[in-house]
PDB file of C-alpha atoms and ligand atoms in Angstrom:
ATOM      1  CA  MET A   1      -9.033   7.527 -17.610  1.00 77.00           C
ATOM      2  CA  ARG A   2     -11.510   6.834 -14.843  1.00 90.00           C
ATOM      3  CA  ASP A   3     -14.246   9.301 -13.992  1.00 91.00           C
ATOM      4  CA  TRP A   4     -13.289  10.333 -10.465  1.00 96.00           C
ATOM      5  CA  THR A   5     -15.725  13.172  -9.949  1.00 91.00           C
ATOM      6  CA  GLY A   6     -17.915  12.698  -6.911  1.00 91.00           C
ATOM      7  CA  LYS A   7     -16.503   9.228  -6.172  1.00 98.00           C
ATOM      8  CA  ARG A   8     -15.955   8.467  -2.495  1.00 98.00           C
ATOM      9  CA  TYR A   9     -12.688   6.697  -1.591  1.00 98.00           C
ATOM     10  CA  TRP A  10     -11.380   5.494   1.774  1.00 99.00           C
ATOM     11  CA  LEU A  11      -7.588   5.795   2.125  1.00 99.00           C
ATOM     12  CA  VAL A  12      -6.066   3.869   5.025  1.00 99.00           C
ATOM     13  CA  GLY A  13      -2.523   5.012   5.835  1.00 98.00           C
ATOM     14  CA  ALA A  14      -3.144   8.548   4.589  1.00 98.00           C
ATOM     15  CA  SER A  15      -1.496  10.627   7.326  1.00 98.00           C
ATOM     16  CA  GLU A  16       2.085  10.386   6.014  1.00 98.00           C
ATOM     17  CA  GLY A  17       4.327   9.573   3.068  1.00 98.00           C
ATOM     18  CA  LEU A  18       2.860   7.880   0.016  1.00 98.00           C
ATOM     19  CA  GLY A  19      -0.734   7.910   1.305  1.00 98.00           C
ATOM     20  CA  ARG A  20      -0.633  11.611   2.063  1.00 98.00           C
ATOM     21  CA  ALA A  21       0.794  12.384  -1.389  1.00 98.00           C
ATOM     22  CA  LEU A  22      -1.797  10.157  -3.097  1.00 98.00           C
ATOM     23  CA  ALA A  23      -4.565  11.993  -1.234  1.00 98.00           C
ATOM     24  CA  HIS A  24      -3.419  15.219  -2.929  1.00 98.00           C
ATOM     25  CA  HIS A  25      -3.498  13.638  -6.408  1.00 98.00           C
ATOM     26  CA  MET A  26      -6.942  12.125  -5.836  1.00 98.00           C
ATOM     27  CA  SER A  27      -8.352  15.284  -4.306  1.00 98.00           C
ATOM     28  CA  ARG A  28      -7.196  17.328  -7.306  1.00 97.00           C
ATOM     29  CA  ALA A  29      -9.037  14.837  -9.534  1.00 96.00           C
ATOM     30  CA  GLY A  30     -12.278  15.513  -7.660  1.00 96.00           C
ATOM     31  CA  VAL A  31     -12.474  12.479  -5.390  1.00 98.00           C
ATOM     32  CA  ASP A  32     -14.327  12.828  -2.087  1.00 98.00           C
ATOM     33  CA  LEU A  33     -11.827  11.352   0.406  1.00 98.00           C
ATOM     34  CA  VAL A  34     -12.141   9.697   3.781  1.00 98.00           C
ATOM     35  CA  LEU A  35      -8.672   9.631   5.322  1.00 98.00           C
ATOM     36  CA  SER A  36      -7.580   7.200   8.013  1.00 98.00           C
ATOM     37  CA  ALA A  37      -4.493   6.481  10.134  1.00 98.00           C
ATOM     38  CA  ARG A  38      -3.703   6.776  13.854  1.00 98.00           C
ATOM     39  CA  ASN A  39      -2.404  10.352  14.028  1.00 98.00           C
ATOM     40  CA  GLU A  40      -5.497  12.553  14.219  1.00 98.00           C
ATOM     41  CA  ASP A  41      -3.576  15.851  14.103  1.00 98.00           C
ATOM     42  CA  ARG A  42      -1.847  14.885  10.848  1.00 98.00           C
ATOM     43  CA  LEU A  43      -5.175  13.810   9.349  1.00 98.00           C
ATOM     44  CA  GLN A  44      -6.818  17.073  10.390  1.00 98.00           C
ATOM     45  CA  ASP A  45      -3.976  19.069   8.745  1.00 98.00           C
ATOM     46  CA  LEU A  46      -4.332  17.019   5.590  1.00 98.00           C
ATOM     47  CA  VAL A  47      -8.084  17.632   5.350  1.00 98.00           C
ATOM     48  CA  ALA A  48      -7.340  21.371   5.624  1.00 98.00           C
ATOM     49  CA  GLU A  49      -4.600  21.176   2.937  1.00 97.00           C
ATOM     50  CA  LEU A  50      -6.629  19.327   0.302  1.00 98.00           C
ATOM     51  CA  PRO A  51      -8.389  21.270  -2.439  1.00 97.00           C
ATOM     52  CA  GLY A  52     -11.441  18.989  -2.550  1.00 97.00           C
ATOM     53  CA  ARG A  53     -13.987  17.425  -0.207  1.00 98.00           C
ATOM     54  CA  ALA A  54     -12.361  15.352   2.534  1.00 98.00           C
ATOM     55  CA  SER A  55     -12.974  14.090   6.038  1.00 98.00           C
ATOM     56  CA  TYR A  56     -11.058  11.841   8.404  1.00 98.00           C
ATOM     57  CA  VAL A  57     -11.762   8.843  10.600  1.00 98.00           C
ATOM     58  CA  PRO A  58      -8.959   7.745  12.938  1.00 98.00           C
ATOM     59  CA  ILE A  59      -8.137   4.045  12.913  1.00 98.00           C
ATOM     60  CA  ASP A  60      -5.641   1.622  14.405  1.00 98.00           C
ATOM     61  CA  ILE A  61      -5.554  -1.300  12.001  1.00 98.00           C
ATOM     62  CA  SER A  62      -3.851  -3.536  14.549  1.00 98.00           C
ATOM     63  CA  ASP A  63      -7.134  -3.488  16.484  1.00 98.00           C
ATOM     64  CA  THR A  64     -10.176  -5.262  15.005  1.00 98.00           C
ATOM     65  CA  ALA A  65     -12.654  -3.216  17.072  1.00 98.00           C
ATOM     66  CA  SER A  66     -11.101   0.028  15.810  1.00 98.00           C
ATOM     67  CA  VAL A  67     -11.300  -1.179  12.190  1.00 98.00           C
ATOM     68  CA  LYS A  68     -14.959  -2.217  12.540  1.00 98.00           C
ATOM     69  CA  ALA A  69     -15.919   1.071  14.202  1.00 98.00           C
ATOM     70  CA  ALA A  70     -14.073   3.097  11.561  1.00 98.00           C
ATOM     71  CA  ALA A  71     -15.647   1.155   8.672  1.00 98.00           C
ATOM     72  CA  GLU A  72     -19.075   1.778  10.147  1.00 98.00           C
ATOM     73  CA  GLU A  73     -18.366   5.487  10.479  1.00 98.00           C
ATOM     74  CA  VAL A  74     -16.971   5.680   6.927  1.00 98.00           C
ATOM     75  CA  GLY A  75     -20.134   4.075   5.489  1.00 97.00           C
ATOM     76  CA  GLU A  76     -20.667   3.544   1.772  1.00 97.00           C
ATOM     77  CA  ILE A  77     -17.650   4.057  -0.481  1.00 98.00           C
ATOM     78  CA  ASP A  78     -16.769   3.581  -4.142  1.00 98.00           C
ATOM     79  CA  GLY A  79     -13.153   2.652  -3.551  1.00 98.00           C
ATOM     80  CA  PHE A  80     -10.646   1.579  -0.921  1.00 98.00           C
ATOM     81  CA  VAL A  81      -6.879   2.151  -1.008  1.00 99.00           C
ATOM     82  CA  PHE A  82      -4.667   0.393   1.522  1.00 98.00           C
ATOM     83  CA  LEU A  83      -1.398   2.249   2.152  1.00 98.00           C
ATOM     84  CA  ALA A  84      -0.670   1.623   5.827  1.00 98.00           C
ATOM     85  CA  GLY A  85       2.618   0.012   6.694  1.00 98.00           C
ATOM     86  CA  VAL A  86       5.468  -0.187   9.178  1.00 98.00           C
ATOM     87  CA  TYR A  87       9.072  -1.175   8.593  1.00 98.00           C
ATOM     88  CA  TRP A  88      12.246  -1.794  10.520  1.00 97.00           C
ATOM     89  CA  PRO A  89      15.303  -3.059   8.634  1.00 96.00           C
ATOM     90  CA  GLN A  90      16.196  -6.351  10.211  1.00 95.00           C
ATOM     91  CA  SER A  91      18.265  -9.465   9.597  1.00 97.00           C
ATOM     92  CA  ALA A  92      17.292 -12.888  10.967  1.00 97.00           C
ATOM     93  CA  ARG A  93      20.493 -12.615  13.019  1.00 97.00           C
ATOM     94  CA  GLU A  94      19.056  -9.653  14.979  1.00 96.00           C
ATOM     95  CA  TRP A  95      15.430 -10.780  15.221  1.00 98.00           C
ATOM     96  CA  ASP A  96      13.303  -8.344  17.252  1.00 98.00           C
ATOM     97  CA  ALA A  97      10.140 -10.310  18.060  1.00 98.00           C
ATOM     98  CA  ASP A  98       7.890  -7.273  18.647  1.00 98.00           C
ATOM     99  CA  GLN A  99       8.927  -5.472  15.465  1.00 98.00           C
ATOM    100  CA  VAL A 100       8.610  -8.559  13.270  1.00 98.00           C
ATOM    101  CA  GLU A 101       5.181  -9.289  14.712  1.00 98.00           C
ATOM    102  CA  ALA A 102       4.115  -5.666  14.140  1.00 98.00           C
ATOM    103  CA  MET A 103       5.190  -5.810  10.482  1.00 98.00           C
ATOM    104  CA  PHE A 104       2.973  -8.843   9.872  1.00 98.00           C
ATOM    105  CA  ASP A 105       0.146  -7.494  12.007  1.00 98.00           C
ATOM    106  CA  ILE A 106      -0.063  -4.061  10.385  1.00 98.00           C
ATOM    107  CA  ASN A 107       1.177  -4.679   6.841  1.00 98.00           C
ATOM    108  CA  LEU A 108      -0.691  -7.930   6.165  1.00 98.00           C
ATOM    109  CA  THR A 109      -3.247  -8.790   8.868  1.00 98.00           C
ATOM    110  CA  GLY A 110      -4.131  -5.079   9.049  1.00 98.00           C
ATOM    111  CA  ALA A 111      -5.002  -5.195   5.344  1.00 98.00           C
ATOM    112  CA  ALA A 112      -7.122  -8.308   5.911  1.00 98.00           C
ATOM    113  CA  ARG A 113      -8.933  -6.593   8.803  1.00 98.00           C
ATOM    114  CA  CYS A 114      -9.873  -3.641   6.599  1.00 98.00           C
ATOM    115  CA  LEU A 115     -10.731  -5.762   3.561  1.00 98.00           C
ATOM    116  CA  GLY A 116     -13.023  -7.843   5.746  1.00 98.00           C
ATOM    117  CA  GLN A 117     -15.170  -4.747   6.216  1.00 98.00           C
ATOM    118  CA  VAL A 118     -14.955  -3.563   2.602  1.00 98.00           C
ATOM    119  CA  VAL A 119     -14.990  -6.575   0.252  1.00 98.00           C
ATOM    120  CA  PRO A 120     -18.362  -8.066   1.314  1.00 98.00           C
ATOM    121  CA  GLN A 121     -19.989  -4.626   0.804  1.00 97.00           C
ATOM    122  CA  PHE A 122     -18.467  -4.343  -2.694  1.00 98.00           C
ATOM    123  CA  VAL A 123     -19.309  -7.950  -3.654  1.00 98.00           C
ATOM    124  CA  SER A 124     -22.925  -7.687  -2.521  1.00 98.00           C
ATOM    125  CA  ARG A 125     -23.570  -4.624  -4.698  1.00 98.00           C
ATOM    126  CA  ASP A 126     -21.218  -5.847  -7.486  1.00 98.00           C
ATOM    127  CA  ARG A 127     -19.266  -2.582  -7.611  1.00 98.00           C
ATOM    128  CA  GLY A 128     -16.097  -1.214  -6.083  1.00 98.00           C
ATOM    129  CA  HIS A 129     -12.401  -0.493  -6.594  1.00 98.00           C
ATOM    130  CA  ILE A 130      -9.680  -1.885  -4.324  1.00 98.00           C
ATOM    131  CA  VAL A 131      -6.007  -0.891  -4.454  1.00 98.00           C
ATOM    132  CA  LEU A 132      -3.357  -2.563  -2.306  1.00 98.00           C
ATOM    133  CA  THR A 133       0.188  -1.307  -1.715  1.00 98.00           C
ATOM    134  CA  GLY A 134       2.840  -3.997  -1.905  1.00 98.00           C
ATOM    135  CA  SER A 135       6.558  -3.536  -2.531  1.00 98.00           C
ATOM    136  CA  LEU A 136       9.374  -4.672  -4.809  1.00 98.00           C
ATOM    137  CA  SER A 137      10.576  -6.592  -1.740  1.00 97.00           C
ATOM    138  CA  ALA A 138       7.600  -8.931  -2.227  1.00 98.00           C
ATOM    139  CA  PHE A 139       8.990 -10.855  -5.199  1.00 98.00           C
ATOM    140  CA  ARG A 140      11.574 -12.926  -3.337  1.00 97.00           C
ATOM    141  CA  GLY A 141      12.643 -13.070   0.346  1.00 97.00           C
ATOM    142  CA  LEU A 142      15.050 -10.145   0.690  1.00 96.00           C
ATOM    143  CA  PRO A 143      18.000 -10.244   3.085  1.00 95.00           C
ATOM    144  CA  GLY A 144      17.808  -7.701   5.926  1.00 95.00           C
ATOM    145  CA  ALA A 145      14.031  -7.488   5.570  1.00 96.00           C
ATOM    146  CA  ILE A 146      12.760 -10.101   8.004  1.00 96.00           C
ATOM    147  CA  GLY A 147       9.054  -9.502   8.497  1.00 96.00           C
ATOM    148  CA  TYR A 148       8.721  -6.725   5.920  1.00 98.00           C
ATOM    149  CA  SER A 149       9.528  -8.728   2.785  1.00 98.00           C
ATOM    150  CA  ALA A 150       7.288 -11.621   3.897  1.00 98.00           C
ATOM    151  CA  SER A 151       4.396  -9.324   4.849  1.00 98.00           C
ATOM    152  CA  LYS A 152       4.563  -7.691   1.408  1.00 98.00           C
ATOM    153  CA  ALA A 153       4.720 -11.096  -0.320  1.00 98.00           C
ATOM    154  CA  GLY A 154       1.498 -11.806   1.564  1.00 98.00           C
ATOM    155  CA  ILE A 155      -0.079  -8.609   0.213  1.00 98.00           C
ATOM    156  CA  MET A 156       0.998  -9.488  -3.321  1.00 98.00           C
ATOM    157  CA  SER A 157      -0.476 -12.972  -3.013  1.00 98.00           C
ATOM    158  CA  LEU A 158      -3.687 -11.663  -1.417  1.00 98.00           C
ATOM    159  CA  ALA A 159      -4.140  -9.139  -4.228  1.00 98.00           C
ATOM    160  CA  GLN A 160      -3.581 -11.854  -6.853  1.00 98.00           C
ATOM    161  CA  SER A 161      -6.166 -14.181  -5.265  1.00 98.00           C
ATOM    162  CA  MET A 162      -8.703 -11.369  -5.032  1.00 98.00           C
ATOM    163  CA  TYR A 163      -8.036 -10.297  -8.619  1.00 98.00           C
ATOM    164  CA  VAL A 164      -8.674 -13.807  -9.952  1.00 98.00           C
ATOM    165  CA  ASP A 165     -11.739 -14.425  -7.774  1.00 98.00           C
ATOM    166  CA  LEU A 166     -13.348 -11.094  -8.655  1.00 98.00           C
ATOM    167  CA  ARG A 167     -12.277 -10.717 -12.309  1.00 96.00           C
ATOM    168  CA  ASP A 168     -15.745 -11.297 -13.795  1.00 95.00           C
ATOM    169  CA  THR A 169     -17.528  -9.084 -11.289  1.00 98.00           C
ATOM    170  CA  GLY A 170     -17.954  -5.339 -10.935  1.00 98.00           C
ATOM    171  CA  VAL A 171     -15.286  -5.273  -8.214  1.00 98.00           C
ATOM    172  CA  GLU A 172     -11.893  -4.172  -9.555  1.00 98.00           C
ATOM    173  CA  VAL A 173      -8.664  -5.111  -7.778  1.00 98.00           C
ATOM    174  CA  GLN A 174      -5.304  -3.471  -8.400  1.00 98.00           C
ATOM    175  CA  SER A 175      -1.924  -3.555  -6.720  1.00 98.00           C
ATOM    176  CA  VAL A 176       1.244  -1.496  -6.822  1.00 98.00           C
ATOM    177  CA  ASN A 177       4.767  -2.533  -5.895  1.00 98.00           C
ATOM    178  CA  PRO A 178       6.928   0.536  -5.340  1.00 98.00           C
ATOM    179  CA  GLY A 179      10.698   0.585  -4.954  1.00 98.00           C
ATOM    180  CA  PHE A 180      12.359   2.986  -2.528  1.00 97.00           C
ATOM    181  CA  ILE A 181      10.366   6.120  -1.655  1.00 98.00           C
ATOM    182  CA  LYS A 182      11.723   8.937   0.519  1.00 97.00           C
ATOM    183  CA  THR A 183       9.543   8.689   3.644  1.00 96.00           C
ATOM    184  CA  ARG A 184      10.041   8.152   7.358  1.00 94.00           C
ATOM    185  CA  LEU A 185      10.198   4.401   6.614  1.00 94.00           C
ATOM    186  CA  THR A 186      13.264   4.630   4.390  1.00 94.00           C
ATOM    187  CA  ASP A 187      14.821   7.201   6.785  1.00 92.00           C
ATOM    188  CA  LYS A 188      15.606   4.098   8.873  1.00 93.00           C
ATOM    189  CA  ASN A 189      17.755   2.571   6.113  1.00 91.00           C
ATOM    190  CA  THR A 190      21.537   2.784   6.115  1.00 90.00           C
ATOM    191  CA  ILE A 191      21.857   0.803   2.855  1.00 89.00           C
ATOM    192  CA  SER A 192      22.142   2.541  -0.495  1.00 90.00           C
ATOM    193  CA  MET A 193      18.732   3.071  -2.102  1.00 93.00           C
ATOM    194  CA  PRO A 194      18.993   3.132  -5.896  1.00 94.00           C
ATOM    195  CA  PHE A 195      16.261   4.893  -7.887  1.00 95.00           C
ATOM    196  CA  ILE A 196      14.731   6.380  -4.686  1.00 97.00           C
ATOM    197  CA  MET A 197      11.654   8.499  -5.474  1.00 98.00           C
ATOM    198  CA  GLU A 198       9.987  11.472  -3.811  1.00 98.00           C
ATOM    199  CA  SER A 199       6.613  10.493  -2.347  1.00 98.00           C
ATOM    200  CA  ASP A 200       4.789  12.876  -4.709  1.00 98.00           C
ATOM    201  CA  ASP A 201       6.399  11.224  -7.775  1.00 98.00           C
ATOM    202  CA  ALA A 202       5.581   7.747  -6.457  1.00 98.00           C
ATOM    203  CA  ALA A 203       1.991   8.825  -5.780  1.00 98.00           C
ATOM    204  CA  ALA A 204       1.758  10.160  -9.347  1.00 98.00           C
ATOM    205  CA  VAL A 205       2.771   6.734 -10.720  1.00 98.00           C
ATOM    206  CA  MET A 206       0.324   5.026  -8.373  1.00 98.00           C
ATOM    207  CA  PHE A 207      -2.522   7.308  -9.417  1.00 98.00           C
ATOM    208  CA  GLU A 208      -1.621   6.827 -13.089  1.00 98.00           C
ATOM    209  CA  HIS A 209      -1.925   3.057 -12.520  1.00 98.00           C
ATOM    210  CA  MET A 210      -5.275   3.562 -10.786  1.00 98.00           C
ATOM    211  CA  ASN A 211      -6.469   5.235 -13.981  1.00 98.00           C
ATOM    212  CA  THR A 212      -5.817   2.059 -15.992  1.00 97.00           C
ATOM    213  CA  ASP A 213      -7.558  -1.296 -15.978  1.00 96.00           C
ATOM    214  CA  GLN A 214      -4.271  -3.153 -15.418  1.00 97.00           C
ATOM    215  CA  PHE A 215      -3.925  -5.320 -12.335  1.00 98.00           C
ATOM    216  CA  GLN A 216      -0.364  -4.763 -11.145  1.00 98.00           C
ATOM    217  CA  ARG A 217       2.338  -2.127 -11.515  1.00 98.00           C
ATOM    218  CA  SER A 218       5.883  -2.426 -10.213  1.00 98.00           C
ATOM    219  CA  PHE A 219       8.009   0.714 -10.299  1.00 98.00           C
ATOM    220  CA  PRO A 220      10.400   2.351 -11.019  1.00 98.00           C
ATOM    221  CA  TRP A 221      10.279   0.156 -14.116  1.00 97.00           C
ATOM    222  CA  ALA A 222      14.053  -0.330 -14.671  1.00 96.00           C
ATOM    223  CA  PHE A 223      14.698  -1.130 -10.988  1.00 97.00           C
ATOM    224  CA  SER A 224      11.670  -3.443 -10.863  1.00 98.00           C
ATOM    225  CA  LEU A 225      13.194  -5.672 -13.575  1.00 97.00           C
ATOM    226  CA  LEU A 226      15.840  -6.770 -11.069  1.00 95.00           C
ATOM    227  CA  PHE A 227      13.210  -7.927  -8.561  1.00 96.00           C
ATOM    228  CA  ARG A 228      10.814  -9.399 -11.110  1.00 97.00           C
ATOM    229  CA  GLY A 229      13.726 -11.235 -12.752  1.00 96.00           C
ATOM    230  CA  SER A 230      15.017 -12.500  -9.384  1.00 96.00           C
ATOM    231  CA  VAL A 231      12.262 -15.131  -9.196  1.00 96.00           C
ATOM    232  CA  PHE A 232      13.877 -16.966 -12.134  1.00 97.00           C
ATOM    233  CA  LEU A 233      17.370 -17.106 -10.601  1.00 96.00           C
ATOM    234  CA  PRO A 234      18.738 -20.291  -9.045  1.00 96.00           C
ATOM    235  CA  ASN A 235      19.353 -19.919  -5.294  1.00 96.00           C
ATOM    236  CA  TRP A 236      23.146 -19.737  -5.606  1.00 96.00           C
ATOM    237  CA  LEU A 237      22.942 -16.806  -8.033  1.00 95.00           C
ATOM    238  CA  TYR A 238      20.209 -15.048  -6.050  1.00 96.00           C
ATOM    239  CA  VAL A 239      22.355 -15.232  -2.894  1.00 94.00           C
ATOM    240  CA  ARG A 240      25.363 -13.914  -4.794  1.00 94.00           C
ATOM    241  CA  LEU A 241      23.474 -10.953  -6.307  1.00 91.00           C
ATOM    242  CA  PHE A 242      21.175  -9.987  -3.432  1.00 90.00           C
ATOM    243  CA  GLY A 243      23.045 -11.374  -0.404  1.00 87.00           C
TER     244      GLY A 243
HETATM  245  N1  NAP B 301       8.860   4.081   1.574  1.00 72.40           N
HETATM  246  C1  NAP B 301       9.168   3.106   0.740  1.00 72.40           C
HETATM  247  O1  NAP B 301      10.298   3.013   0.239  1.00 72.40           O
HETATM  248  C2  NAP B 301       8.143   2.071   0.357  1.00 72.40           C
HETATM  249  C3  NAP B 301       8.478   1.167  -0.647  1.00 72.40           C
HETATM  250  C4  NAP B 301       7.550   0.209  -1.015  1.00 72.40           C
HETATM  251  C5  NAP B 301       6.329   0.154  -0.400  1.00 72.40           C
HETATM  252  N2  NAP B 301       6.029   1.048   0.594  1.00 72.40           N
HETATM  253  C6  NAP B 301       4.728   0.937   1.223  1.00 72.40           C
HETATM  254  O2  NAP B 301       4.005   2.124   1.010  1.00 72.40           O
HETATM  255  C7  NAP B 301       3.071   2.306   2.079  1.00 72.40           C
HETATM  256  C8  NAP B 301       3.240   3.696   2.664  1.00 72.40           C
HETATM  257  O3  NAP B 301       4.523   3.748   3.264  1.00 72.40           O
HETATM  258  P1  NAP B 301       5.311   5.115   3.494  1.00 72.40           P
HETATM  259  O4  NAP B 301       6.712   4.863   3.059  1.00 72.40           O
HETATM  260  O5  NAP B 301       4.539   6.233   2.942  1.00 72.40           O
HETATM  261  O6  NAP B 301       5.350   5.143   5.082  1.00 72.40           O
HETATM  262  P2  NAP B 301       4.848   6.240   6.151  1.00 72.40           P
HETATM  263  O7  NAP B 301       5.201   7.581   5.669  1.00 72.40           O
HETATM  264  O8  NAP B 301       5.348   5.793   7.466  1.00 72.40           O
HETATM  265  O9  NAP B 301       3.259   6.037   6.082  1.00 72.40           O
HETATM  266  C9  NAP B 301       2.661   4.882   6.598  1.00 72.40           C
HETATM  267  C10 NAP B 301       1.215   5.159   6.902  1.00 72.40           C
HETATM  268  O10 NAP B 301       0.673   4.005   7.584  1.00 72.40           O
HETATM  269  C11 NAP B 301      -0.045   4.468   8.733  1.00 72.40           C
HETATM  270  N3  NAP B 301      -0.054   3.442   9.773  1.00 72.40           N
HETATM  271  C12 NAP B 301       1.003   2.806  10.335  1.00 72.40           C
HETATM  272  N4  NAP B 301       0.577   1.977  11.307  1.00 72.40           N
HETATM  273  C13 NAP B 301      -0.772   2.077  11.353  1.00 72.40           C
HETATM  274  C14 NAP B 301      -1.789   1.485  12.158  1.00 72.40           C
HETATM  275  N5  NAP B 301      -1.510   0.605  13.137  1.00 72.40           N
HETATM  276  N6  NAP B 301      -3.070   1.834  11.932  1.00 72.40           N
HETATM  277  C15 NAP B 301      -3.381   2.727  10.956  1.00 72.40           C
HETATM  278  N7  NAP B 301      -2.473   3.317  10.168  1.00 72.40           N
HETATM  279  C16 NAP B 301      -1.186   3.011  10.373  1.00 72.40           C
HETATM  280  C17 NAP B 301       0.734   5.715   9.169  1.00 72.40           C
HETATM  281  O11 NAP B 301      -0.064   6.587   9.941  1.00 72.40           O
HETATM  282  P3  NAP B 301      -0.043   6.770  11.543  1.00 72.40           P
HETATM  283  O12 NAP B 301       1.352   6.636  12.012  1.00 72.40           O
HETATM  284  O13 NAP B 301      -0.652   8.110  11.715  1.00 72.40           O
HETATM  285  O14 NAP B 301      -0.933   5.686  12.042  1.00 72.40           O
HETATM  286  C18 NAP B 301       1.021   6.351   7.817  1.00 72.40           C
HETATM  287  O15 NAP B 301      -0.078   7.105   7.389  1.00 72.40           O
HETATM  288  C19 NAP B 301       3.351   1.177   3.082  1.00 72.40           C
HETATM  289  O16 NAP B 301       2.493   0.103   2.827  1.00 72.40           O
HETATM  290  C20 NAP B 301       4.771   0.773   2.733  1.00 72.40           C
HETATM  291  O17 NAP B 301       5.065  -0.537   3.124  1.00 72.40           O
HETATM  292  C21 NAP B 301       6.893   2.014   0.978  1.00 72.40           C
END
């Protein structure tokens, strides 16, 4: 168990869904939170709801100037959790250029924009905790997930590189790969969503992982076996099972 009391964490993507639920778990544990996303009203409500110390700094992570200004306003932090993301279900046969670009720009490049402001600070003082939100869709290119699956594979790869590079330093890197969570993102799905979780339950698993010194957690565990195992399948079998 980590000692959370008095620690200052910056949560990007905190206004809704998983990020909002995680803010509640962290606040109850005594973490001083700085909450970011685009919707100021939702952030303001969240600050009022939380039991502990919290403030908000609006950010649009698709805009480098906004990220730099927000990071400056946030100042020194002990930890950074990246939870922002956008999603539209989409097959390569119905490619929407703007939506696909947005999924890369927010889910992956948006993470890089934020990390660019956070990692050098952590490395220079040899202390810090970074948590990135991936997805079970990251393990192998999923059908009907053009843009999303690839952007999450990028997050998974980025987290792995950072973990290896920083393993002997005071900067800790962790990642989580959730399955389906009931949020406005999955409201867009018409497919069946096995093992779907409430955002509060998913946030509880995420926070539990943040209390360990393990690098990666994919959940729900039973459902994750399908995705983790998929990387070992030959193409013909993968297409048959997932296609
Ligand atoms: N739901 C699932 O089934 C599922 C499964 C696996 C992984 N995930 C991942 O979990 C994370 C949270 O997703 P969620 O399901 O909780 O979705 P959500 O309810 O839509 O929350 C997404 C968050 O990202 C923020 N965001 C989006 N675009 C942004 C931008 N340009 N700048 C700053 N913030 C931005 C949103 O806030 P504003 O709109 O206020 O900016 C919101 O706070 C995402 O990374 C998602 O990919 C979700």
